[in-house]
Short mmCIF file of N, CA, C and O in Angstrom, two decimals:
data_model
loop_
_atom_site.label_atom_id
_atom_site.label_comp_id
_atom_site.label_asym_id
_atom_site.label_seq_id
_atom_site.Cartn_x
_atom_site.Cartn_y
_atom_site.Cartn_z
N MET E 1186 -19.39 -6.84 55.76
CA MET E 1186 -18.66 -6.74 54.51
C MET E 1186 -19.06 -7.92 53.62
O MET E 1186 -19.27 -9.01 54.10
N ASP E 1187 -19.19 -7.69 52.32
CA ASP E 1187 -19.58 -8.74 51.39
C ASP E 1187 -18.58 -9.88 51.40
O ASP E 1187 -17.39 -9.68 51.63
N SER E 1188 -19.06 -11.07 51.10
CA SER E 1188 -18.18 -12.23 51.11
C SER E 1188 -17.24 -12.23 49.92
O SER E 1188 -16.23 -12.91 49.94
N ASP E 1189 -17.57 -11.48 48.84
CA ASP E 1189 -16.70 -11.50 47.67
C ASP E 1189 -15.70 -10.34 47.68
O ASP E 1189 -15.01 -10.11 46.71
N VAL E 1190 -15.62 -9.58 48.78
CA VAL E 1190 -14.68 -8.48 48.90
C VAL E 1190 -13.69 -8.82 50.00
O VAL E 1190 -14.06 -9.19 51.10
N GLN E 1191 -12.40 -8.72 49.67
CA GLN E 1191 -11.37 -8.98 50.66
C GLN E 1191 -10.60 -7.70 50.91
O GLN E 1191 -10.47 -6.85 50.02
N THR E 1192 -10.08 -7.54 52.10
CA THR E 1192 -9.34 -6.35 52.47
C THR E 1192 -7.88 -6.73 52.70
O THR E 1192 -7.59 -7.69 53.40
N TYR E 1193 -6.99 -5.96 52.09
CA TYR E 1193 -5.56 -6.21 52.25
C TYR E 1193 -4.94 -5.01 52.96
O TYR E 1193 -5.20 -3.86 52.61
N VAL E 1194 -4.13 -5.27 53.97
CA VAL E 1194 -3.46 -4.22 54.72
C VAL E 1194 -1.97 -4.48 54.62
O VAL E 1194 -1.50 -5.59 54.88
N SER E 1195 -1.23 -3.46 54.20
CA SER E 1195 0.23 -3.64 54.15
C SER E 1195 0.87 -2.54 54.99
O SER E 1195 0.44 -1.39 54.96
N SER E 1196 1.89 -2.89 55.73
CA SER E 1196 2.59 -1.95 56.59
C SER E 1196 3.99 -1.74 56.02
O SER E 1196 4.64 -2.69 55.59
N HIS E 1197 4.45 -0.50 56.03
CA HIS E 1197 5.76 -0.18 55.47
C HIS E 1197 6.76 0.14 56.58
O HIS E 1197 7.62 0.99 56.42
N SER E 1198 6.67 -0.57 57.69
CA SER E 1198 7.59 -0.33 58.80
C SER E 1198 7.88 -1.65 59.49
O SER E 1198 7.01 -2.49 59.64
N ASP E 1199 9.12 -1.84 59.89
CA ASP E 1199 9.50 -3.05 60.60
C ASP E 1199 9.36 -2.89 62.11
O ASP E 1199 9.46 -3.85 62.85
N ASP E 1200 9.17 -1.64 62.58
CA ASP E 1200 9.06 -1.38 64.01
C ASP E 1200 7.72 -1.86 64.53
O ASP E 1200 6.68 -1.61 63.94
N GLU E 1201 7.77 -2.55 65.67
CA GLU E 1201 6.55 -3.04 66.27
C GLU E 1201 5.85 -1.90 66.99
O GLU E 1201 6.46 -1.07 67.63
N GLY E 1202 4.52 -1.82 66.84
CA GLY E 1202 3.74 -0.80 67.53
C GLY E 1202 3.46 0.41 66.67
O GLY E 1202 2.53 1.14 66.93
N TYR E 1203 4.27 0.67 65.68
CA TYR E 1203 4.01 1.80 64.79
C TYR E 1203 3.87 1.26 63.38
O TYR E 1203 4.79 0.63 62.84
N ALA E 1204 2.75 1.52 62.79
CA ALA E 1204 2.48 0.98 61.46
C ALA E 1204 3.00 1.88 60.36
O ALA E 1204 3.17 1.43 59.24
N GLY E 1205 3.21 3.11 60.63
CA GLY E 1205 3.64 4.02 59.57
C GLY E 1205 2.50 4.24 58.60
O GLY E 1205 1.36 4.46 59.00
N ARG E 1206 2.79 4.13 57.36
CA ARG E 1206 1.75 4.31 56.34
C ARG E 1206 1.02 2.99 56.16
O ARG E 1206 1.63 1.95 55.96
N ILE E 1207 -0.31 3.04 56.22
CA ILE E 1207 -1.13 1.84 56.03
C ILE E 1207 -1.92 2.02 54.75
O ILE E 1207 -2.56 3.04 54.54
N GLU E 1208 -1.84 1.02 53.91
CA GLU E 1208 -2.58 1.06 52.65
C GLU E 1208 -3.65 -0.02 52.70
O GLU E 1208 -3.35 -1.20 52.94
N VAL E 1209 -4.91 0.37 52.51
CA VAL E 1209 -6.02 -0.57 52.53
C VAL E 1209 -6.58 -0.63 51.11
O VAL E 1209 -7.00 0.38 50.55
N VAL E 1210 -6.57 -1.82 50.54
CA VAL E 1210 -7.08 -2.03 49.19
C VAL E 1210 -8.28 -2.95 49.30
O VAL E 1210 -8.18 -4.04 49.84
N THR E 1211 -9.42 -2.47 48.81
CA THR E 1211 -10.61 -3.31 48.84
C THR E 1211 -11.13 -3.50 47.43
O THR E 1211 -10.83 -2.72 46.53
N GLY E 1212 -11.89 -4.52 47.25
CA GLY E 1212 -12.49 -4.80 45.94
C GLY E 1212 -12.51 -6.29 45.69
O GLY E 1212 -11.98 -7.08 46.47
N PRO E 1213 -13.11 -6.67 44.58
CA PRO E 1213 -13.17 -8.09 44.27
C PRO E 1213 -11.78 -8.63 44.00
O PRO E 1213 -10.94 -7.97 43.40
N SER E 1214 -11.53 -9.82 44.48
CA SER E 1214 -10.23 -10.43 44.27
C SER E 1214 -10.41 -11.80 43.65
O SER E 1214 -11.16 -12.62 44.15
N GLY E 1215 -9.74 -12.01 42.55
CA GLY E 1215 -9.79 -13.33 41.93
C GLY E 1215 -11.16 -13.67 41.41
O GLY E 1215 -11.90 -12.83 40.93
N ARG E 1216 -11.49 -14.93 41.53
CA ARG E 1216 -12.75 -15.44 41.00
C ARG E 1216 -13.90 -15.14 41.95
O ARG E 1216 -13.79 -15.32 43.15
N ARG E 1217 -15.00 -14.70 41.37
CA ARG E 1217 -16.20 -14.49 42.17
C ARG E 1217 -17.05 -15.74 42.11
O ARG E 1217 -17.06 -16.45 41.11
N ARG E 1218 -17.77 -15.99 43.15
CA ARG E 1218 -18.69 -17.12 43.19
C ARG E 1218 -20.10 -16.57 43.25
O ARG E 1218 -20.43 -15.81 44.16
N TRP E 1219 -20.91 -16.96 42.27
CA TRP E 1219 -22.28 -16.50 42.20
C TRP E 1219 -23.19 -17.59 42.74
O TRP E 1219 -23.06 -18.75 42.36
N PRO E 1220 -24.13 -17.24 43.61
CA PRO E 1220 -25.10 -18.25 44.08
C PRO E 1220 -25.94 -18.75 42.90
O PRO E 1220 -26.16 -18.04 41.92
N GLU E 1221 -26.42 -19.97 43.01
CA GLU E 1221 -27.19 -20.59 41.93
C GLU E 1221 -28.41 -19.76 41.55
O GLU E 1221 -28.72 -19.62 40.38
N HIS E 1222 -29.12 -19.20 42.54
CA HIS E 1222 -30.33 -18.44 42.22
C HIS E 1222 -30.01 -17.14 41.48
O HIS E 1222 -30.80 -16.68 40.67
N VAL E 1223 -28.84 -16.57 41.71
CA VAL E 1223 -28.44 -15.36 40.99
C VAL E 1223 -28.09 -15.71 39.55
O VAL E 1223 -28.47 -15.00 38.62
N LYS E 1224 -27.37 -16.82 39.36
CA LYS E 1224 -27.07 -17.28 38.00
C LYS E 1224 -28.36 -17.53 37.23
O LYS E 1224 -28.50 -17.14 36.07
N ALA E 1225 -29.31 -18.21 37.88
CA ALA E 1225 -30.58 -18.53 37.23
C ALA E 1225 -31.33 -17.26 36.85
O ALA E 1225 -31.91 -17.17 35.77
N ALA E 1226 -31.31 -16.25 37.72
CA ALA E 1226 -32.00 -15.00 37.42
C ALA E 1226 -31.36 -14.31 36.21
O ALA E 1226 -32.06 -13.78 35.34
N MET E 1227 -30.03 -14.34 36.14
CA MET E 1227 -29.34 -13.74 35.00
C MET E 1227 -29.68 -14.49 33.71
O MET E 1227 -29.93 -13.87 32.67
N VAL E 1228 -29.68 -15.81 33.77
CA VAL E 1228 -29.99 -16.62 32.59
C VAL E 1228 -31.42 -16.35 32.13
O VAL E 1228 -31.66 -16.15 30.93
N LEU E 1229 -32.37 -16.33 33.05
CA LEU E 1229 -33.76 -16.06 32.67
C LEU E 1229 -33.90 -14.67 32.04
O LEU E 1229 -34.68 -14.48 31.11
N GLU E 1230 -33.14 -13.73 32.53
CA GLU E 1230 -33.21 -12.37 31.98
C GLU E 1230 -32.73 -12.35 30.52
O GLU E 1230 -33.24 -11.57 29.72
N THR E 1231 -31.79 -13.21 30.17
CA THR E 1231 -31.29 -13.23 28.78
C THR E 1231 -32.31 -13.80 27.81
O THR E 1231 -32.17 -13.61 26.61
N TYR E 1232 -33.34 -14.49 28.29
CA TYR E 1232 -34.35 -15.08 27.42
C TYR E 1232 -35.53 -14.14 27.18
O TYR E 1232 -36.45 -14.50 26.46
N ARG E 1233 -35.53 -12.96 27.75
CA ARG E 1233 -36.61 -12.00 27.51
C ARG E 1233 -36.47 -11.41 26.12
O ARG E 1233 -35.37 -11.27 25.59
N ASP E 1234 -37.59 -11.02 25.54
CA ASP E 1234 -37.58 -10.41 24.22
C ASP E 1234 -36.82 -9.08 24.25
O ASP E 1234 -37.03 -8.26 25.14
N GLY E 1235 -35.97 -8.88 23.26
CA GLY E 1235 -35.25 -7.62 23.12
C GLY E 1235 -34.05 -7.46 24.04
O GLY E 1235 -33.44 -6.40 24.08
N VAL E 1236 -33.68 -8.49 24.79
CA VAL E 1236 -32.55 -8.41 25.71
C VAL E 1236 -31.43 -9.28 25.16
O VAL E 1236 -31.64 -10.43 24.80
N SER E 1237 -30.24 -8.72 25.09
CA SER E 1237 -29.10 -9.50 24.60
C SER E 1237 -28.26 -10.00 25.77
O SER E 1237 -28.28 -9.42 26.86
N VAL E 1238 -27.52 -11.05 25.51
CA VAL E 1238 -26.64 -11.62 26.54
C VAL E 1238 -25.59 -10.58 26.93
O VAL E 1238 -25.26 -10.43 28.11
N ALA E 1239 -25.08 -9.84 25.96
CA ALA E 1239 -24.06 -8.82 26.25
C ALA E 1239 -24.60 -7.75 27.19
O ALA E 1239 -23.88 -7.29 28.09
N ASP E 1240 -25.85 -7.33 26.99
CA ASP E 1240 -26.45 -6.32 27.87
C ASP E 1240 -26.55 -6.81 29.31
O ASP E 1240 -26.22 -6.10 30.25
N VAL E 1241 -27.01 -8.04 29.47
CA VAL E 1241 -27.15 -8.61 30.82
C VAL E 1241 -25.78 -8.79 31.45
O VAL E 1241 -25.57 -8.49 32.63
N ALA E 1242 -24.81 -9.25 30.67
CA ALA E 1242 -23.45 -9.44 31.19
C ALA E 1242 -22.86 -8.12 31.67
O ALA E 1242 -22.26 -8.05 32.74
N ARG E 1243 -23.05 -7.07 30.90
CA ARG E 1243 -22.55 -5.74 31.30
C ARG E 1243 -23.24 -5.25 32.57
O ARG E 1243 -22.59 -4.70 33.47
N ARG E 1244 -24.54 -5.48 32.66
CA ARG E 1244 -25.30 -5.00 33.82
C ARG E 1244 -24.80 -5.65 35.12
O ARG E 1244 -24.75 -5.01 36.16
N TYR E 1245 -24.44 -6.92 35.05
CA TYR E 1245 -24.01 -7.63 36.26
C TYR E 1245 -22.50 -7.76 36.37
O TYR E 1245 -21.99 -8.43 37.26
N ASP E 1246 -21.77 -7.13 35.45
CA ASP E 1246 -20.31 -7.18 35.44
C ASP E 1246 -19.80 -8.63 35.37
O ASP E 1246 -18.95 -9.06 36.16
N VAL E 1247 -20.37 -9.36 34.43
CA VAL E 1247 -19.97 -10.75 34.17
C VAL E 1247 -19.56 -10.82 32.70
O VAL E 1247 -20.08 -10.08 31.88
N SER E 1248 -18.64 -11.69 32.37
CA SER E 1248 -18.26 -11.80 30.97
C SER E 1248 -19.36 -12.51 30.19
O SER E 1248 -20.05 -13.40 30.71
N ALA E 1249 -19.54 -12.10 28.94
CA ALA E 1249 -20.57 -12.71 28.10
C ALA E 1249 -20.33 -14.21 27.89
O ALA E 1249 -21.29 -14.99 27.95
N PRO E 1250 -19.08 -14.66 27.68
CA PRO E 1250 -18.87 -16.11 27.56
C PRO E 1250 -19.27 -16.89 28.82
O PRO E 1250 -19.78 -18.01 28.74
N GLN E 1251 -19.07 -16.28 29.99
CA GLN E 1251 -19.48 -16.94 31.23
C GLN E 1251 -21.00 -17.09 31.28
O GLN E 1251 -21.53 -18.14 31.64
N LEU E 1252 -21.70 -16.05 30.86
CA LEU E 1252 -23.17 -16.09 30.85
C LEU E 1252 -23.67 -17.11 29.82
O LEU E 1252 -24.63 -17.83 30.07
N HIS E 1253 -23.00 -17.21 28.68
CA HIS E 1253 -23.36 -18.24 27.69
C HIS E 1253 -23.15 -19.64 28.27
O HIS E 1253 -23.95 -20.55 28.02
N ALA E 1254 -22.09 -19.81 29.05
CA ALA E 1254 -21.83 -21.12 29.69
C ALA E 1254 -22.94 -21.45 30.69
O ALA E 1254 -23.37 -22.60 30.78
N TRP E 1255 -23.41 -20.46 31.43
CA TRP E 1255 -24.52 -20.70 32.37
C TRP E 1255 -25.80 -21.03 31.62
O TRP E 1255 -26.59 -21.86 32.06
N ARG E 1256 -26.04 -20.38 30.47
CA ARG E 1256 -27.22 -20.70 29.66
C ARG E 1256 -27.15 -22.15 29.18
O ARG E 1256 -28.14 -22.87 29.22
N ARG E 1257 -25.97 -22.57 28.73
CA ARG E 1257 -25.79 -23.95 28.26
C ARG E 1257 -26.01 -24.93 29.42
O ARG E 1257 -26.66 -25.96 29.27
N ALA E 1258 -25.49 -24.58 30.60
CA ALA E 1258 -25.68 -25.44 31.78
C ALA E 1258 -27.16 -25.54 32.14
O ALA E 1258 -27.64 -26.61 32.52
N ALA E 1259 -27.89 -24.44 32.01
CA ALA E 1259 -29.33 -24.47 32.30
C ALA E 1259 -30.06 -25.35 31.29
O ALA E 1259 -30.95 -26.12 31.67
N ARG E 1260 -29.71 -25.25 30.01
CA ARG E 1260 -30.36 -26.09 28.99
C ARG E 1260 -30.06 -27.57 29.22
O ARG E 1260 -30.90 -28.43 28.97
N ASP E 1261 -28.85 -27.86 29.70
CA ASP E 1261 -28.45 -29.26 29.94
C ASP E 1261 -28.94 -29.78 31.28
O ASP E 1261 -28.69 -30.94 31.63
N GLY E 1262 -29.61 -28.93 32.06
CA GLY E 1262 -30.15 -29.36 33.35
C GLY E 1262 -29.14 -29.33 34.48
O GLY E 1262 -29.40 -29.86 35.56
N LEU E 1263 -27.98 -28.71 34.26
CA LEU E 1263 -26.95 -28.65 35.29
C LEU E 1263 -27.11 -27.45 36.22
O LEU E 1263 -26.55 -27.44 37.31
N LEU E 1264 -27.85 -26.45 35.78
CA LEU E 1264 -28.12 -25.27 36.60
C LEU E 1264 -29.60 -25.28 36.96
O LEU E 1264 -30.44 -25.20 36.06
N PRO E 1265 -29.93 -25.42 38.24
CA PRO E 1265 -31.35 -25.46 38.61
C PRO E 1265 -32.03 -24.13 38.31
O PRO E 1265 -31.56 -23.08 38.70
N MET E 1266 -33.13 -24.21 37.59
CA MET E 1266 -33.88 -23.02 37.19
C MET E 1266 -35.23 -23.00 37.90
O MET E 1266 -35.86 -24.04 38.05
N PRO E 1267 -35.70 -21.81 38.29
CA PRO E 1267 -37.00 -21.74 38.97
C PRO E 1267 -38.17 -22.02 38.05
O PRO E 1267 -39.20 -22.47 38.48
N ASP E 1268 -38.01 -21.75 36.74
CA ASP E 1268 -39.10 -21.94 35.79
C ASP E 1268 -38.57 -22.71 34.59
O ASP E 1268 -37.96 -22.13 33.70
N ASP E 1269 -38.77 -24.03 34.57
CA ASP E 1269 -38.22 -24.86 33.51
C ASP E 1269 -38.82 -24.54 32.15
O ASP E 1269 -38.21 -24.76 31.12
N ASP E 1270 -40.05 -23.99 32.11
CA ASP E 1270 -40.71 -23.70 30.84
C ASP E 1270 -39.99 -22.60 30.07
O ASP E 1270 -40.14 -22.50 28.86
N ALA E 1271 -39.24 -21.76 30.74
CA ALA E 1271 -38.58 -20.65 30.05
C ALA E 1271 -37.48 -21.14 29.12
O ALA E 1271 -37.13 -20.46 28.17
N LEU E 1272 -36.91 -22.30 29.39
CA LEU E 1272 -35.79 -22.78 28.59
C LEU E 1272 -36.17 -23.88 27.63
O LEU E 1272 -35.42 -24.17 26.71
N GLY E 1273 -37.28 -24.51 27.84
CA GLY E 1273 -37.65 -25.65 27.02
C GLY E 1273 -38.30 -25.26 25.71
O GLY E 1273 -38.71 -24.12 25.51
N LEU E 1274 -38.35 -26.20 24.83
CA LEU E 1274 -39.05 -25.99 23.57
C LEU E 1274 -40.50 -26.38 23.73
O LEU E 1274 -40.84 -27.21 24.55
N VAL E 1275 -41.34 -25.80 22.94
CA VAL E 1275 -42.75 -26.11 22.98
C VAL E 1275 -42.98 -27.37 22.15
O VAL E 1275 -42.53 -27.45 21.01
N PRO E 1276 -43.64 -28.39 22.72
CA PRO E 1276 -43.90 -29.59 21.92
C PRO E 1276 -44.88 -29.27 20.79
O PRO E 1276 -45.86 -28.56 20.98
N VAL E 1277 -44.57 -29.77 19.60
CA VAL E 1277 -45.39 -29.51 18.43
C VAL E 1277 -45.94 -30.83 17.92
O VAL E 1277 -45.21 -31.81 17.79
N LEU E 1278 -47.23 -30.86 17.63
CA LEU E 1278 -47.88 -32.03 17.07
C LEU E 1278 -48.39 -31.65 15.69
O LEU E 1278 -49.19 -30.74 15.54
N VAL E 1279 -47.87 -32.33 14.68
CA VAL E 1279 -48.30 -32.06 13.31
C VAL E 1279 -49.38 -33.05 12.97
O VAL E 1279 -49.17 -34.26 13.02
N SER E 1280 -50.57 -32.52 12.64
CA SER E 1280 -51.67 -33.42 12.32
C SER E 1280 -51.59 -33.79 10.85
O SER E 1280 -51.07 -33.05 10.03
N GLY E 1281 -52.12 -34.94 10.51
CA GLY E 1281 -52.06 -35.45 9.15
C GLY E 1281 -53.29 -35.13 8.33
O GLY E 1281 -53.59 -35.84 7.39
N ASP E 1282 -54.00 -34.05 8.66
CA ASP E 1282 -55.22 -33.76 7.92
C ASP E 1282 -54.96 -32.91 6.68
O ASP E 1282 -55.89 -32.41 6.05
N GLY E 1283 -53.70 -32.71 6.30
CA GLY E 1283 -53.36 -31.99 5.08
C GLY E 1283 -53.66 -30.51 5.15
O GLY E 1283 -53.78 -29.85 4.13
N GLY E 1284 -53.78 -29.96 6.33
CA GLY E 1284 -54.01 -28.53 6.47
C GLY E 1284 -55.46 -28.13 6.33
O GLY E 1284 -55.77 -26.95 6.34
N SER E 1285 -56.37 -29.07 6.16
CA SER E 1285 -57.78 -28.69 6.05
C SER E 1285 -58.30 -28.28 7.41
O SER E 1285 -57.91 -28.82 8.43
N ARG E 1286 -59.19 -27.32 7.42
CA ARG E 1286 -59.71 -26.80 8.67
C ARG E 1286 -61.08 -27.37 8.93
O ARG E 1286 -61.92 -27.41 8.05
N ARG E 1287 -61.29 -27.78 10.16
CA ARG E 1287 -62.57 -28.37 10.54
C ARG E 1287 -63.67 -27.34 10.64
O ARG E 1287 -64.82 -27.61 10.36
N ASP E 1288 -63.32 -26.09 11.04
CA ASP E 1288 -64.36 -25.10 11.23
C ASP E 1288 -64.63 -24.28 9.97
O ASP E 1288 -65.46 -23.40 9.98
N GLY E 1289 -63.90 -24.57 8.88
CA GLY E 1289 -64.18 -23.94 7.60
C GLY E 1289 -63.68 -22.52 7.47
O GLY E 1289 -64.07 -21.83 6.54
N GLY E 1290 -62.80 -22.04 8.38
CA GLY E 1290 -62.28 -20.68 8.27
C GLY E 1290 -61.34 -20.56 7.09
O GLY E 1290 -60.41 -21.32 6.96
N ALA E 1291 -61.57 -19.58 6.20
CA ALA E 1291 -60.77 -19.45 5.00
C ALA E 1291 -59.64 -18.45 5.17
O ALA E 1291 -58.63 -18.55 4.49
N GLY E 1292 -59.77 -17.49 6.05
CA GLY E 1292 -58.78 -16.42 6.15
C GLY E 1292 -57.63 -16.72 7.08
O GLY E 1292 -56.83 -15.84 7.34
N ASP E 1293 -57.49 -17.91 7.61
CA ASP E 1293 -56.47 -18.22 8.60
C ASP E 1293 -55.36 -19.10 8.03
O ASP E 1293 -54.89 -20.00 8.71
N SER E 1294 -54.92 -18.86 6.80
CA SER E 1294 -53.83 -19.68 6.29
C SER E 1294 -52.58 -19.37 7.10
O SER E 1294 -52.28 -18.22 7.37
N GLY E 1295 -51.87 -20.38 7.48
CA GLY E 1295 -50.68 -20.20 8.31
C GLY E 1295 -50.98 -20.11 9.79
O GLY E 1295 -50.09 -19.82 10.57
N ALA E 1296 -52.20 -20.33 10.20
CA ALA E 1296 -52.56 -20.27 11.61
C ALA E 1296 -52.05 -21.51 12.32
O ALA E 1296 -51.89 -22.57 11.72
N ILE E 1297 -51.76 -21.36 13.60
CA ILE E 1297 -51.36 -22.51 14.42
C ILE E 1297 -52.34 -22.67 15.56
O ILE E 1297 -53.01 -21.73 15.96
N GLU E 1298 -52.38 -23.89 16.05
CA GLU E 1298 -53.24 -24.20 17.19
C GLU E 1298 -52.36 -24.57 18.36
O GLU E 1298 -51.47 -25.41 18.24
N ILE E 1299 -52.59 -23.93 19.49
CA ILE E 1299 -51.83 -24.20 20.70
C ILE E 1299 -52.79 -24.72 21.75
O ILE E 1299 -53.84 -24.13 21.99
N LYS E 1300 -52.40 -25.85 22.37
CA LYS E 1300 -53.22 -26.39 23.46
C LYS E 1300 -52.45 -26.25 24.76
O LYS E 1300 -51.32 -26.71 24.89
N VAL E 1301 -53.07 -25.59 25.71
CA VAL E 1301 -52.53 -25.45 27.06
C VAL E 1301 -53.52 -26.11 27.98
O VAL E 1301 -54.63 -25.61 28.18
N ASP E 1302 -53.13 -27.26 28.52
CA ASP E 1302 -54.03 -28.10 29.31
C ASP E 1302 -55.28 -28.41 28.48
O ASP E 1302 -55.17 -29.02 27.44
N ASP E 1303 -56.45 -27.95 28.90
CA ASP E 1303 -57.68 -28.23 28.15
C ASP E 1303 -58.13 -27.05 27.30
O ASP E 1303 -59.23 -27.07 26.74
N VAL E 1304 -57.31 -26.03 27.17
CA VAL E 1304 -57.68 -24.83 26.43
C VAL E 1304 -57.02 -24.86 25.06
O VAL E 1304 -55.83 -25.14 24.94
N ARG E 1305 -57.81 -24.58 24.02
CA ARG E 1305 -57.32 -24.55 22.64
C ARG E 1305 -57.24 -23.09 22.19
O ARG E 1305 -58.23 -22.36 22.26
N ILE E 1306 -56.05 -22.67 21.73
CA ILE E 1306 -55.86 -21.30 21.27
C ILE E 1306 -55.52 -21.38 19.79
O ILE E 1306 -54.53 -22.00 19.40
N LEU E 1307 -56.32 -20.75 18.94
CA LEU E 1307 -56.07 -20.70 17.51
C LEU E 1307 -55.42 -19.35 17.21
O LEU E 1307 -56.01 -18.30 17.45
N VAL E 1308 -54.18 -19.39 16.72
CA VAL E 1308 -53.39 -18.19 16.54
C VAL E 1308 -53.18 -17.91 15.05
O VAL E 1308 -52.55 -18.71 14.36
N PRO E 1309 -53.69 -16.78 14.54
CA PRO E 1309 -53.44 -16.44 13.14
C PRO E 1309 -51.98 -16.02 12.95
O PRO E 1309 -51.30 -15.62 13.90
N SER E 1310 -51.50 -16.10 11.73
CA SER E 1310 -50.09 -15.82 11.45
C SER E 1310 -49.73 -14.36 11.71
O SER E 1310 -48.57 -14.04 11.92
N THR E 1311 -50.69 -13.46 11.72
CA THR E 1311 -50.42 -12.03 11.92
C THR E 1311 -50.51 -11.61 13.37
O THR E 1311 -50.42 -10.42 13.67
N PHE E 1312 -50.66 -12.55 14.29
CA PHE E 1312 -50.85 -12.23 15.70
C PHE E 1312 -49.54 -11.74 16.30
O PHE E 1312 -48.46 -12.25 16.00
N ASP E 1313 -49.59 -10.75 17.19
CA ASP E 1313 -48.42 -10.19 17.85
C ASP E 1313 -47.82 -11.20 18.83
O ASP E 1313 -48.51 -11.67 19.74
N PRO E 1314 -46.52 -11.56 18.68
CA PRO E 1314 -45.90 -12.55 19.58
C PRO E 1314 -45.90 -12.13 21.04
O PRO E 1314 -46.06 -12.96 21.93
N GLY E 1315 -45.70 -10.85 21.31
CA GLY E 1315 -45.72 -10.38 22.70
C GLY E 1315 -47.08 -10.57 23.34
O GLY E 1315 -47.20 -10.98 24.50
N HIS E 1316 -48.13 -10.29 22.57
CA HIS E 1316 -49.48 -10.47 23.09
C HIS E 1316 -49.78 -11.96 23.27
O HIS E 1316 -50.44 -12.35 24.24
N LEU E 1317 -49.30 -12.79 22.35
CA LEU E 1317 -49.50 -14.24 22.47
C LEU E 1317 -48.87 -14.76 23.75
O LEU E 1317 -49.45 -15.60 24.45
N ALA E 1318 -47.67 -14.28 24.08
CA ALA E 1318 -47.01 -14.70 25.32
C ALA E 1318 -47.86 -14.34 26.53
O ALA E 1318 -47.98 -15.13 27.48
N ARG E 1319 -48.48 -13.17 26.52
CA ARG E 1319 -49.34 -12.75 27.64
C ARG E 1319 -50.59 -13.62 27.70
O ARG E 1319 -51.06 -13.98 28.79
N VAL E 1320 -51.15 -13.98 26.54
CA VAL E 1320 -52.34 -14.83 26.50
C VAL E 1320 -52.02 -16.21 27.07
O VAL E 1320 -52.75 -16.74 27.92
N ILE E 1321 -50.91 -16.79 26.63
CA ILE E 1321 -50.53 -18.13 27.11
C ILE E 1321 -50.26 -18.09 28.61
O ILE E 1321 -50.65 -18.98 29.36
N SER E 1322 -49.58 -17.03 29.08
CA SER E 1322 -49.32 -16.89 30.51
C SER E 1322 -50.62 -16.80 31.31
O SER E 1322 -50.75 -17.42 32.36
N ALA E 1323 -51.57 -16.04 30.80
CA ALA E 1323 -52.86 -15.91 31.48
C ALA E 1323 -53.62 -17.23 31.52
O ALA E 1323 -54.23 -17.59 32.54
N VAL E 1324 -53.55 -17.99 30.42
CA VAL E 1324 -54.22 -19.28 30.37
C VAL E 1324 -53.57 -20.25 31.37
O VAL E 1324 -54.25 -20.98 32.09
N ARG E 1325 -52.25 -20.24 31.43
CA ARG E 1325 -51.55 -21.11 32.39
C ARG E 1325 -51.90 -20.75 33.82
O ARG E 1325 -52.07 -21.62 34.66
N ASP E 1326 -51.95 -19.46 34.11
CA ASP E 1326 -52.26 -19.02 35.47
C ASP E 1326 -53.69 -19.39 35.86
O ASP E 1326 -53.97 -19.68 37.03
N ALA E 1327 -54.60 -19.36 34.89
CA ALA E 1327 -56.01 -19.66 35.17
C ALA E 1327 -56.28 -21.16 35.31
O ALA E 1327 -57.23 -21.56 35.97
N SER E 1328 -55.44 -21.98 34.71
CA SER E 1328 -55.70 -23.43 34.77
C SER E 1328 -54.95 -24.11 35.88
O SER E 1328 -54.26 -23.58 36.63
#
């Protein structure tokens, strides 16, 4: 039987040896305790594109405010997460070259440069964010 399910048995008879009618009620009782790895999995799921906190909360039968509290705990470092990069911000370095391009490309106004280890990725402003995430993941896995 699951650790978060308790069974209650009530007897409606004072006579010893005969229970009469027995009522068994099962289900979650009171506060549930979620293991840290389950909380972390739920929090990571809320950071996926197109997924809302309310959807994840409904799927796991958790209140949305509770899930927001776990997200805050993860950002503050109080909830151990398996992948710290999922919650952190990307460090940005603004160069002082006034936006001039070294390679002379004219059509890339608004482009950004991302460095992952020793790999330089030049991203035009019209690039698909989902595809960029896959590119960065592939570069990380390869390095």
